[in-house]
Amino acid sequence: MSSLEHQLSTSVLVVGTGGAGLRAAIEVAEAGVAVIAVGRRAAGDAHTVLATGGISAALATADPADTWEQHAADTLQEARLLADPRTVLAMARNAAQGINDLLRFGMRFDRQEDGRIAQRYSGAHSHPRTAYAGERTGLEMQRVLRARASRLAVPVLSSLYVTRLLVDDGTVFGAYGFDLDDGSRYLVHADAVILATGGHTRIWRHSSSRRDENTGDSLRLAAEAGARLRDAELVQFHPLGLVEPDGSPGALVGEAARGEGGVLLNNLGERFMARYDPERMELSDRDTVALACYTEIRQGRGSQSGGVWLDLSHLPADTVLSRLPRVHETLLDLRKLDVTRDPFEVAPTAHFSMGGVRVRPEDGGTDVAGLFAIGEAASGLHGANRLGGNALTELLVSGRIAGRAAVEYSSRLSGQRRSRGATRAAEADVNRLLTADGDHNVRGLQRSVRRLMTEHAGVVRDGPGLAAGLAGLDEVEARAADAGVHVDIGGFRDLAHAFDLKSTVLAARATLECALERRETRGSHHRSDYPDPDPELRVNLVWSPKAGVRREPVPPIPTDIAALMHDVSADGKLLE
């Protein structure tokens, strides 16, 4: 059964059309090299548009004492010593260039009265170094990246679902996939492939990602191609994700809601933060607030929907409308609820994958020749806790670096590799699922994994729970072998869900096995049976389907950067 209808060829293929993917494609196109960018959803609606906080870079506009070296030190400190110092230094050193690139593309940043770019505090930064565009930084950034890519005539194919990267003898040579609307097949030959399809936060029940985002595509595509993953267990949970409605679980309430005086209540009406941080209460750090909400829910003091309540009704209505307009608008839109009068339910929400594909710090390259990974798909920058504002910085810097590296890699090749066997195997994958008529629903199985991960690998983990999670995952995988896929007038979304299920299962297995190995509490990783950090576990955990978990030493921190490291309070600062 063959239905190959589109065969394309390019020097560099970028998989993913969010901020990281577009930035990489722009770098390739500006070098005068052929590039194609493909994504499963429209580039104007990529996950990047949801980012509100800002872009961190040591521009020294708000504080002339700031330096990129201090930015690197703050990042390493917040990472709890698990970030790769080489990756961190590259990010901090090149962050200002990332901002300058956006200015060149037409980005409209908020400005100080003297015209310089405004910067504010974000998370545990020692200086105000986060540049922003109102509350819509990600939306504005995605707009200018799309516009620049369009001016460079970069072909951007939306609704193309990549099912497999094509590899021959340890070298990537393209990708295979299908159109989500009509099912037509695509074979794209490329010298180099840049993977920019995000993280794996959608494998939890409450997630700040939407339904078809961050299901672990990057992890599966890379692992099946022969690359290794790193630190899959290190996931940041945001304390304020909306529980309802069902159509948008995990949509975030900005941290400013806590900063402006919002209070958290359990089902007894108690302001429960008094139990966890009586001095700072709701202004405690994000991990503590997430842990407190999780504990209240687990101990039966949450709502029937599995949340706690955030109450703003005691604040003056004018304060809410002027200082928290997005919170007010979001709840009116999603719940028809007026937050100036009524509390609403929130729960800890999987927000950011700090682990991902294991890459080289100098160019974003992987174990597979010609394959690069960038943005949230990659690992190395964030360690055990992401510093606020560094996510958008990461995609700008890693996109630029990997784009340039892919150009150089392509230029060294004398010919484009092909493998009929690899292509046929990719085609067979799709055919097999298209004809699957088993009894189990693929979306139902995905929900089973999300429930399992929430139960056994959420904010707090322990050894028996993680072991039970792995046993449950085995059962889900067995049922997945008897799943059915149904193509209808709505297109080929169910086929995509079937591949998403494969990604979800692989990402969940990597996460559970790494979490079981990390027998300590460090940063965002809480083990109730190991409540303290273990100096012996100041290592990265590298995972592959065949080899399982292996420990890898973290490279040393340069002495001049180490001298700048110190604890910095995140109290009252924006944390997205």
CSV table of N, CA, C and O in Angstrom, one decimal, residues 23 102 104 117 152 207 215 248 292 305 313 316 346 348 421 538:
chain,number,residue,atom,x,y,z
A,23,ARG,N,13.3,30.5,13.9
A,23,ARG,CA,14.6,31.2,14.0
A,23,ARG,C,15.7,30.4,13.3
A,23,ARG,O,16.6,31.0,12.7
A,102,LEU,N,15.9,40.2,16.8
A,102,LEU,CA,14.5,40.5,16.8
A,102,LEU,C,14.2,42.0,16.5
A,102,LEU,O,13.3,42.3,15.7
A,104,ARG,N,16.1,43.7,14.5
A,104,ARG,CA,16.3,43.8,13.1
A,104,ARG,C,15.1,43.2,12.3
A,104,ARG,O,14.8,43.7,11.2
A,117,ILE,N,15.3,49.7,25.6
A,117,ILE,CA,14.4,48.6,25.9
A,117,ILE,C,14.2,48.5,27.4
A,117,ILE,O,15.1,48.5,28.2
A,152,LEU,N,12.0,36.1,3.5
A,152,LEU,CA,13.1,35.3,2.9
A,152,LEU,C,12.6,34.2,2.0
A,152,LEU,O,13.4,33.4,1.5
A,207,SER,N,-1.7,20.3,32.0
A,207,SER,CA,-0.6,20.8,31.2
A,207,SER,C,-0.9,22.2,30.6
A,207,SER,O,-2.0,22.5,30.3
A,215,THR,N,3.6,16.5,23.0
A,215,THR,CA,3.3,15.2,23.4
A,215,THR,C,4.5,14.2,23.4
A,215,THR,O,4.3,13.0,23.6
A,248,SER,N,-9.8,23.1,27.8
A,248,SER,CA,-8.6,23.9,28.0
A,248,SER,C,-7.9,23.6,29.3
A,248,SER,O,-7.6,24.6,30.0
A,292,ALA,N,2.6,22.7,47.7
A,292,ALA,CA,1.6,22.9,48.6
A,292,ALA,C,0.2,22.6,48.0
A,292,ALA,O,-0.6,21.9,48.6
A,305,SER,N,-12.9,18.4,41.3
A,305,SER,CA,-12.3,18.4,40.0
A,305,SER,C,-10.8,18.2,40.1
A,305,SER,O,-10.1,18.2,39.1
A,313,SER,N,-11.4,37.9,44.8
A,313,SER,CA,-12.6,38.6,45.0
A,313,SER,C,-12.5,39.7,46.2
A,313,SER,O,-13.3,40.6,46.2
A,316,PRO,N,-9.9,45.1,45.3
A,316,PRO,CA,-10.7,46.1,44.6
A,316,PRO,C,-10.9,45.7,43.1
A,316,PRO,O,-9.9,45.3,42.4
A,346,VAL,N,-7.7,26.0,40.4
A,346,VAL,CA,-6.3,25.9,39.8
A,346,VAL,C,-5.7,24.6,40.3
A,346,VAL,O,-6.1,24.1,41.4
A,348,PRO,N,-1.5,22.4,40.1
A,348,PRO,CA,-0.2,22.3,39.5
A,348,PRO,C,-0.2,21.7,38.1
A,348,PRO,O,-0.9,20.7,37.9
A,421,GLY,N,15.3,1.2,2.0
A,421,GLY,CA,14.8,0.5,3.2
A,421,GLY,C,14.2,1.3,4.3
A,421,GLY,O,13.2,1.1,4.8
A,538,ARG,N,24.7,14.6,41.4
A,538,ARG,CA,24.9,15.8,40.6
A,538,ARG,C,25.5,15.3,39.3
A,538,ARG,O,26.6,15.5,38.9
